[in-house]
Short mmCIF file of C-alpha atoms in Angstrom, two decimals:
data_model
loop_
_atom_site.label_atom_id
_atom_site.label_comp_id
_atom_site.label_asym_id
_atom_site.label_seq_id
_atom_site.Cartn_x
_atom_site.Cartn_y
_atom_site.Cartn_z
CA MET A 1 49.59 24.65 -25.45
CA ARG A 2 49.08 20.95 -26.51
CA VAL A 3 48.63 21.04 -30.17
CA THR A 4 47.63 17.98 -32.59
CA VAL A 5 48.33 18.02 -36.26
CA LEU A 6 46.07 15.61 -38.14
CA GLY A 7 47.89 14.79 -41.41
CA VAL A 8 51.47 15.33 -42.28
CA GLY A 9 51.60 15.30 -46.02
CA ARG A 10 53.63 18.16 -47.67
CA LEU A 11 51.54 21.07 -46.03
CA GLY A 12 50.93 19.18 -42.81
CA ALA A 13 54.45 18.54 -42.28
CA SER A 14 55.25 22.27 -42.90
CA HIS A 15 52.65 23.31 -40.42
CA ALA A 16 54.05 20.88 -37.91
CA ALA A 17 57.58 22.53 -38.20
CA ASN A 18 55.97 25.95 -37.79
CA LEU A 19 54.13 25.01 -34.78
CA ARG A 20 57.17 23.62 -33.10
CA ALA A 21 58.91 26.85 -33.66
CA LEU A 22 56.23 28.83 -31.56
CA SER A 23 56.89 29.39 -27.83
CA ASP A 24 53.38 28.59 -26.85
CA VAL A 25 53.31 25.12 -28.03
CA THR A 26 54.59 23.02 -25.21
CA GLN A 27 53.49 19.69 -26.59
CA LEU A 28 53.15 18.71 -30.29
CA ARG A 29 51.21 15.42 -31.17
CA ILE A 30 50.98 14.14 -34.71
CA TYR A 31 48.59 11.65 -36.34
CA ASP A 32 48.65 10.43 -40.09
CA SER A 33 46.88 7.36 -41.60
CA ASP A 34 50.49 6.37 -42.65
CA PRO A 35 52.22 5.68 -39.25
CA ALA A 36 55.73 5.66 -40.89
CA ARG A 37 55.15 9.15 -42.45
CA ALA A 38 53.80 10.34 -39.03
CA ALA A 39 57.06 9.00 -37.25
CA GLY A 40 59.24 10.61 -39.94
CA VAL A 41 57.85 14.13 -39.37
CA ALA A 42 57.65 13.51 -35.59
CA GLY A 43 61.17 12.58 -35.06
CA PRO A 44 63.02 15.63 -35.96
CA LEU A 45 60.48 17.70 -34.20
CA GLU A 46 60.48 15.89 -31.03
CA ALA A 47 56.69 15.22 -31.39
CA GLU A 48 54.53 12.54 -29.97
CA VAL A 49 53.03 10.17 -32.48
CA ALA A 50 49.33 9.24 -31.75
CA PRO A 51 47.99 5.98 -32.93
CA SER A 52 44.44 7.19 -33.63
CA VAL A 53 42.44 10.36 -34.07
CA GLU A 54 40.79 9.77 -30.72
CA ALA A 55 44.09 9.48 -29.03
CA ALA A 56 45.45 12.49 -30.75
CA LEU A 57 42.55 14.75 -29.65
CA THR A 58 42.72 13.48 -25.98
CA GLY A 59 43.78 16.42 -23.82
CA ALA A 60 44.55 18.62 -26.90
CA ASP A 61 44.23 22.31 -26.63
CA ALA A 62 43.95 22.77 -30.32
CA ALA A 63 43.84 20.65 -33.42
CA ILE A 64 45.23 21.32 -37.02
CA ILE A 65 43.36 19.41 -39.83
CA VAL A 66 45.49 18.84 -42.96
CA THR A 67 44.16 15.55 -44.18
CA PRO A 68 42.64 14.83 -47.59
CA THR A 69 39.60 16.98 -48.33
CA GLY A 70 37.09 14.13 -48.06
CA THR A 71 37.87 13.79 -44.46
CA HIS A 72 37.68 17.43 -43.35
CA ALA A 73 34.00 17.59 -42.43
CA ALA A 74 33.96 14.46 -40.38
CA LEU A 75 37.19 15.47 -38.47
CA ILE A 76 35.92 18.95 -37.79
CA ARG A 77 32.83 17.38 -36.34
CA GLN A 78 34.95 15.20 -34.33
CA CYS A 79 37.05 18.02 -32.90
CA VAL A 80 33.97 20.01 -32.19
CA GLY A 81 32.57 17.12 -30.46
CA SER A 82 35.59 16.68 -28.37
CA GLY A 83 35.50 20.57 -27.40
CA VAL A 84 38.95 21.09 -29.23
CA PRO A 85 39.36 24.39 -30.96
CA THR A 86 40.23 23.52 -34.64
CA PHE A 87 41.96 25.02 -37.67
CA CYS A 88 41.22 23.10 -40.98
CA GLU A 89 42.74 23.72 -44.28
CA LYS A 90 40.48 24.79 -47.07
CA PRO A 91 38.00 23.60 -48.31
CA VAL A 92 35.70 22.27 -45.73
CA ALA A 93 34.04 19.94 -48.09
CA LEU A 94 33.68 19.57 -51.86
CA ARG A 95 29.75 19.81 -51.58
CA LEU A 96 27.84 22.87 -50.54
CA ASP A 97 25.26 20.86 -48.53
CA ASP A 98 28.18 19.20 -46.43
CA THR A 99 29.91 22.48 -46.05
CA ARG A 100 26.67 24.14 -44.94
CA ALA A 101 25.80 21.46 -42.41
CA VAL A 102 29.26 22.05 -40.73
CA ALA A 103 28.83 25.74 -40.70
CA GLU A 104 25.41 25.45 -39.03
CA GLU A 105 26.82 22.95 -36.44
CA VAL A 106 29.74 25.03 -35.61
CA GLU A 107 27.47 28.34 -35.33
CA ARG A 108 24.97 26.35 -33.17
CA THR A 109 27.56 25.05 -30.84
CA SER A 110 29.76 28.31 -30.64
CA ALA A 111 32.67 26.17 -31.46
CA ARG A 112 36.02 27.66 -32.36
CA VAL A 113 36.82 26.59 -35.99
CA GLN A 114 39.23 28.61 -38.35
CA ILE A 115 39.62 27.86 -41.99
CA GLY A 116 42.90 28.03 -43.60
CA PHE A 117 43.03 30.80 -46.30
CA GLN A 118 46.61 31.91 -45.85
CA ARG A 119 46.48 34.92 -48.18
CA ARG A 120 44.63 36.77 -45.44
CA PHE A 121 47.76 36.92 -43.37
CA ASP A 122 50.15 37.99 -46.27
CA ALA A 123 51.53 41.37 -45.57
CA GLY A 124 50.69 42.78 -49.06
CA TYR A 125 47.10 41.61 -49.07
CA ARG A 126 46.73 43.05 -45.43
CA ARG A 127 48.20 46.44 -46.56
CA ALA A 128 46.02 46.60 -49.52
CA ARG A 129 42.92 45.80 -47.54
CA MET A 130 43.69 48.44 -45.14
CA MET A 131 44.25 50.97 -48.01
CA LEU A 132 40.91 50.03 -49.41
CA ALA A 133 39.16 50.25 -46.10
CA GLU A 134 40.55 53.74 -45.69
CA GLY A 135 39.51 55.00 -48.93
CA GLU A 136 43.12 55.47 -50.37
CA ILE A 137 42.16 53.89 -53.62
CA GLY A 138 38.77 55.58 -53.96
CA SER A 139 36.08 53.90 -55.72
CA VAL A 140 37.28 50.45 -57.20
CA TYR A 141 36.76 50.27 -60.79
CA SER A 142 38.24 46.95 -61.46
CA PHE A 143 40.89 44.27 -60.37
CA TYR A 144 42.95 41.59 -61.95
CA MET A 145 44.17 38.53 -59.98
CA VAL A 146 46.77 35.87 -61.30
CA SER A 147 47.14 32.48 -59.78
CA ARG A 148 49.49 30.32 -61.61
CA ASP A 149 51.46 27.33 -60.10
CA ALA A 150 54.71 26.63 -61.51
CA ILE A 151 54.28 22.76 -61.59
CA PRO A 152 51.05 20.89 -61.82
CA PRO A 153 50.18 18.61 -59.04
CA PRO A 154 50.30 14.99 -59.72
CA ASP A 155 47.28 13.42 -61.72
CA GLU A 156 45.98 11.43 -58.90
CA TYR A 157 45.57 14.64 -56.94
CA ILE A 158 43.88 16.50 -59.84
CA ALA A 159 41.29 13.56 -60.16
CA THR A 160 40.20 14.01 -56.45
CA SER A 161 40.80 17.77 -56.06
CA GLY A 162 37.29 18.90 -56.93
CA GLY A 163 38.57 20.95 -59.97
CA GLN A 164 40.56 23.90 -60.56
CA PHE A 165 37.89 26.27 -59.24
CA LYS A 166 37.47 24.54 -56.03
CA ASP A 167 41.02 23.49 -55.47
CA GLN A 168 43.08 26.42 -56.71
CA LEU A 169 40.96 29.52 -57.49
CA ILE A 170 39.02 29.06 -54.40
CA HIS A 171 41.87 31.06 -52.78
CA ASP A 172 41.03 34.08 -55.21
CA PHE A 173 37.32 33.67 -54.64
CA ASP A 174 38.11 34.03 -50.83
CA ILE A 175 40.43 36.87 -51.05
CA THR A 176 37.99 38.84 -53.36
CA ARG A 177 35.32 38.94 -50.64
CA TRP A 178 38.00 39.77 -47.92
CA LEU A 179 39.95 42.50 -49.93
CA PHE A 180 36.96 44.40 -51.00
CA ALA A 181 34.48 43.63 -48.20
CA ASP A 182 31.97 43.16 -50.94
CA GLU A 183 30.16 40.02 -52.51
CA VAL A 184 30.10 38.77 -56.14
CA GLU A 185 26.85 39.41 -57.89
CA GLU A 186 27.53 37.41 -61.05
CA LEU A 187 30.37 35.68 -62.83
CA TYR A 188 31.25 33.96 -66.11
CA ALA A 189 33.88 31.26 -66.24
CA ASN A 190 35.67 29.49 -68.99
CA GLY A 191 38.60 26.97 -69.10
CA SER A 192 40.99 25.03 -71.32
CA THR A 193 42.79 21.59 -71.15
CA SER A 194 45.41 22.95 -73.66
CA GLY A 195 48.62 21.08 -72.89
CA PHE A 196 46.84 18.82 -70.30
CA GLU A 197 44.14 17.07 -72.42
CA ARG A 198 44.06 14.12 -69.99
CA TYR A 199 42.25 16.59 -67.66
CA ARG A 200 39.31 16.47 -69.89
CA GLU A 201 38.63 12.92 -68.65
CA MET A 202 38.90 14.13 -65.07
CA GLY A 203 36.33 16.78 -65.81
CA ASP A 204 38.75 19.55 -65.12
CA VAL A 205 40.77 22.22 -66.77
CA ALA A 206 44.40 23.26 -66.64
CA THR A 207 43.98 27.04 -67.45
CA ALA A 208 40.91 29.16 -66.26
CA GLY A 209 39.62 32.68 -66.67
CA VAL A 210 36.78 34.23 -64.53
CA ALA A 211 35.05 37.47 -65.12
CA LEU A 212 33.06 38.90 -62.05
CA ARG A 213 30.86 41.73 -61.36
CA MET A 214 30.71 42.74 -57.67
CA ARG A 215 27.58 44.26 -55.94
CA GLY A 216 29.29 47.51 -55.48
CA GLY A 217 29.93 47.69 -59.19
CA ALA A 218 33.72 46.76 -59.61
CA ILE A 219 34.65 44.41 -62.46
CA GLY A 220 37.15 41.63 -61.67
CA LEU A 221 39.19 39.09 -63.79
CA ILE A 222 40.79 36.04 -62.45
CA SER A 223 43.47 34.20 -64.39
CA GLY A 224 44.37 30.73 -63.16
CA ALA A 225 46.71 28.21 -64.49
CA ARG A 226 48.23 24.77 -63.31
CA HIS A 227 51.40 25.15 -65.09
CA ASN A 228 53.67 28.21 -65.49
CA PRO A 229 57.29 27.23 -66.29
CA ALA A 230 58.48 30.77 -65.33
CA GLY A 231 57.53 30.24 -61.79
CA TYR A 232 54.86 30.36 -59.05
CA ASP A 233 53.04 33.62 -59.75
CA ILE A 234 50.45 35.30 -57.47
CA ARG A 235 49.43 38.84 -58.14
CA VAL A 236 46.68 41.25 -57.78
CA GLU A 237 46.27 44.65 -59.67
CA ILE A 238 43.57 47.13 -58.23
CA TYR A 239 42.36 49.96 -60.30
CA GLY A 240 40.48 52.94 -58.43
CA SER A 241 39.39 56.61 -58.82
CA ARG A 242 42.22 57.69 -56.67
CA ASP A 243 44.99 55.27 -57.21
CA SER A 244 46.31 51.91 -58.61
CA ILE A 245 48.18 49.42 -56.71
CA ALA A 246 49.50 45.85 -56.99
CA ILE A 247 49.98 43.03 -54.61
CA GLY A 248 52.72 40.45 -55.07
CA LEU A 249 54.48 42.41 -57.87
CA ASP A 250 58.08 42.19 -56.51
CA PRO A 251 61.75 41.25 -57.92
CA ARG A 252 60.68 37.64 -57.80
CA SER A 253 57.75 37.96 -59.98
CA PRO A 254 58.01 35.50 -62.73
CA ILE A 255 57.34 37.95 -65.54
CA ARG A 256 59.53 40.10 -67.63
CA SER A 257 59.12 43.10 -69.81
CA VAL A 258 60.49 43.17 -73.33
CA GLU A 259 60.84 46.96 -73.25
CA VAL A 260 64.49 47.85 -73.75
CA ASP A 261 64.45 50.14 -70.70
CA ALA A 262 62.81 47.74 -68.55
CA PRO A 263 64.42 46.90 -65.27
CA PRO A 264 65.92 43.28 -65.11
CA VAL A 265 64.16 40.65 -63.03
CA ALA A 266 66.28 40.05 -59.85
CA GLY A 267 64.89 36.37 -59.53
CA PRO A 268 64.83 33.79 -58.83
CA ALA A 269 61.11 33.10 -59.16
CA TYR A 270 59.12 31.78 -56.30
CA PRO A 271 59.35 27.91 -56.58
CA SER A 272 56.16 27.16 -54.68
CA PHE A 273 53.57 28.51 -52.55
CA PHE A 274 55.54 27.26 -49.42
CA VAL A 275 58.29 29.85 -50.41
CA ARG A 276 55.90 32.75 -51.50
CA PHE A 277 53.58 32.46 -48.38
CA GLY A 278 55.85 31.14 -45.83
CA ASP A 279 55.31 34.25 -43.54
CA ALA A 280 51.60 34.12 -44.07
CA TYR A 281 51.32 30.44 -42.97
CA ARG A 282 53.42 31.16 -39.78
CA ALA A 283 51.19 34.36 -38.97
CA GLU A 284 48.07 32.31 -39.62
CA LEU A 285 48.80 29.41 -37.24
CA ALA A 286 50.03 31.88 -34.62
CA HIS A 287 46.76 33.94 -34.94
CA PHE A 288 44.84 30.55 -34.75
CA LEU A 289 46.62 29.67 -31.35
CA ARG A 290 45.44 32.96 -29.98
CA PHE A 291 41.92 32.39 -31.25
CA ALA A 292 41.77 28.93 -29.74
CA ARG A 293 42.64 30.55 -26.43
CA GLY A 294 39.94 33.13 -26.82
CA GLU A 295 42.14 36.18 -27.27
CA VAL A 296 41.25 37.47 -30.78
CA ASP A 297 38.35 36.95 -33.19
CA ASN A 298 38.09 34.47 -35.82
CA ALA A 299 40.17 35.33 -38.89
CA CYS A 300 38.22 32.89 -41.44
CA THR A 301 34.92 31.32 -40.33
CA VAL A 302 33.45 28.22 -41.84
CA ARG A 303 30.82 30.54 -43.16
CA ASP A 304 33.62 32.28 -45.28
CA GLY A 305 34.52 28.92 -46.52
CA LEU A 306 31.00 28.25 -47.52
CA GLU A 307 30.81 31.55 -49.46
CA ALA A 308 33.98 30.80 -51.05
CA LEU A 309 32.79 27.38 -52.25
CA ARG A 310 29.53 28.90 -53.63
CA LEU A 311 31.71 31.06 -55.94
CA ALA A 312 33.53 27.98 -57.10
CA GLU A 313 30.34 26.20 -57.66
CA ALA A 314 29.08 29.08 -59.73
CA ALA A 315 32.16 29.18 -61.76
CA GLU A 316 31.95 25.59 -62.54
CA ARG A 317 28.37 25.73 -63.62
CA SER A 318 29.21 28.71 -65.76
CA ARG A 319 32.00 26.76 -67.33
CA GLN A 320 29.93 23.68 -68.04
CA GLN A 321 26.98 25.71 -69.36
CA GLY A 322 28.68 28.55 -71.08
CA ARG A 323 26.80 31.12 -69.64
CA PRO A 324 27.05 33.86 -66.82
CA VAL A 325 25.82 32.59 -63.43
CA ARG A 326 24.27 34.83 -60.69
CA LEU A 327 25.29 33.96 -57.23
CA SER A 328 21.72 33.90 -56.26
CA GLU A 329 21.18 30.72 -58.15
CA ILE A 330 23.82 28.90 -55.90
CA GLY A 331 22.39 27.91 -52.61
#
């Protein structure tokens, strides 16, 4: 397959390297708004550098969009118009109306567009989803999700990210719908700029908590943080009528018990999402190429991206207005 990567920042460069390792990628083409960066990534991968988006898409069998969020919607439309199956990192856009318009266009044209939420391809999440679907956990009473970055992104990224709910916790919102095959009915969110008071000027928070009530009755809690010096920490605990399970609780989890008889932490902690979800990213791209060829179903639709964004919008409205928000209020 002839595959194009649009945007080779940190994540785009990683995707390009993962694609080069796949046997069904016969030609790799790279475009970036910074030609020097494109050349620097393309060289070691023996990839072709495209001078423009149009040139990058000409003759391509699939495209991977990893550009800044503000460009996603237009690039998806351009790929769809060129008849190129497309993978786009989350989010589709920062505004609901823009995201909804893309979803409607993709559905109207039956275009193949997969959105990047890599947790859907993590082995632990997939096993938990199977256990839930097969009733091994019983009725889900509650769940607790943790999403904590080791090191905050640069301030210039924070200023244009759309906020913690749309940028960081949108992964938790998506995986909540996917894991439990259920929808959120109502949520309440709060946040703090403690330790990062400059975020207040950006209209953002550094630490957040979200309480959710699912339509099926389960109660969920999501804890998010931009800074966790102990290490990158992504975990889920699920409590049901038959069993209690955890995802992401392993010897590298950056949390330690103070009990005298607790097992020692094997460490080292995960330094970043690249390490924690390396296998998931590779599996996600491999699935997308099969989807682009029409061999498998879409693992994450634009409509899924829209629903995750609705949850993020509800969380931000709740934080700003200091009240619970029902999802029926959002779009």
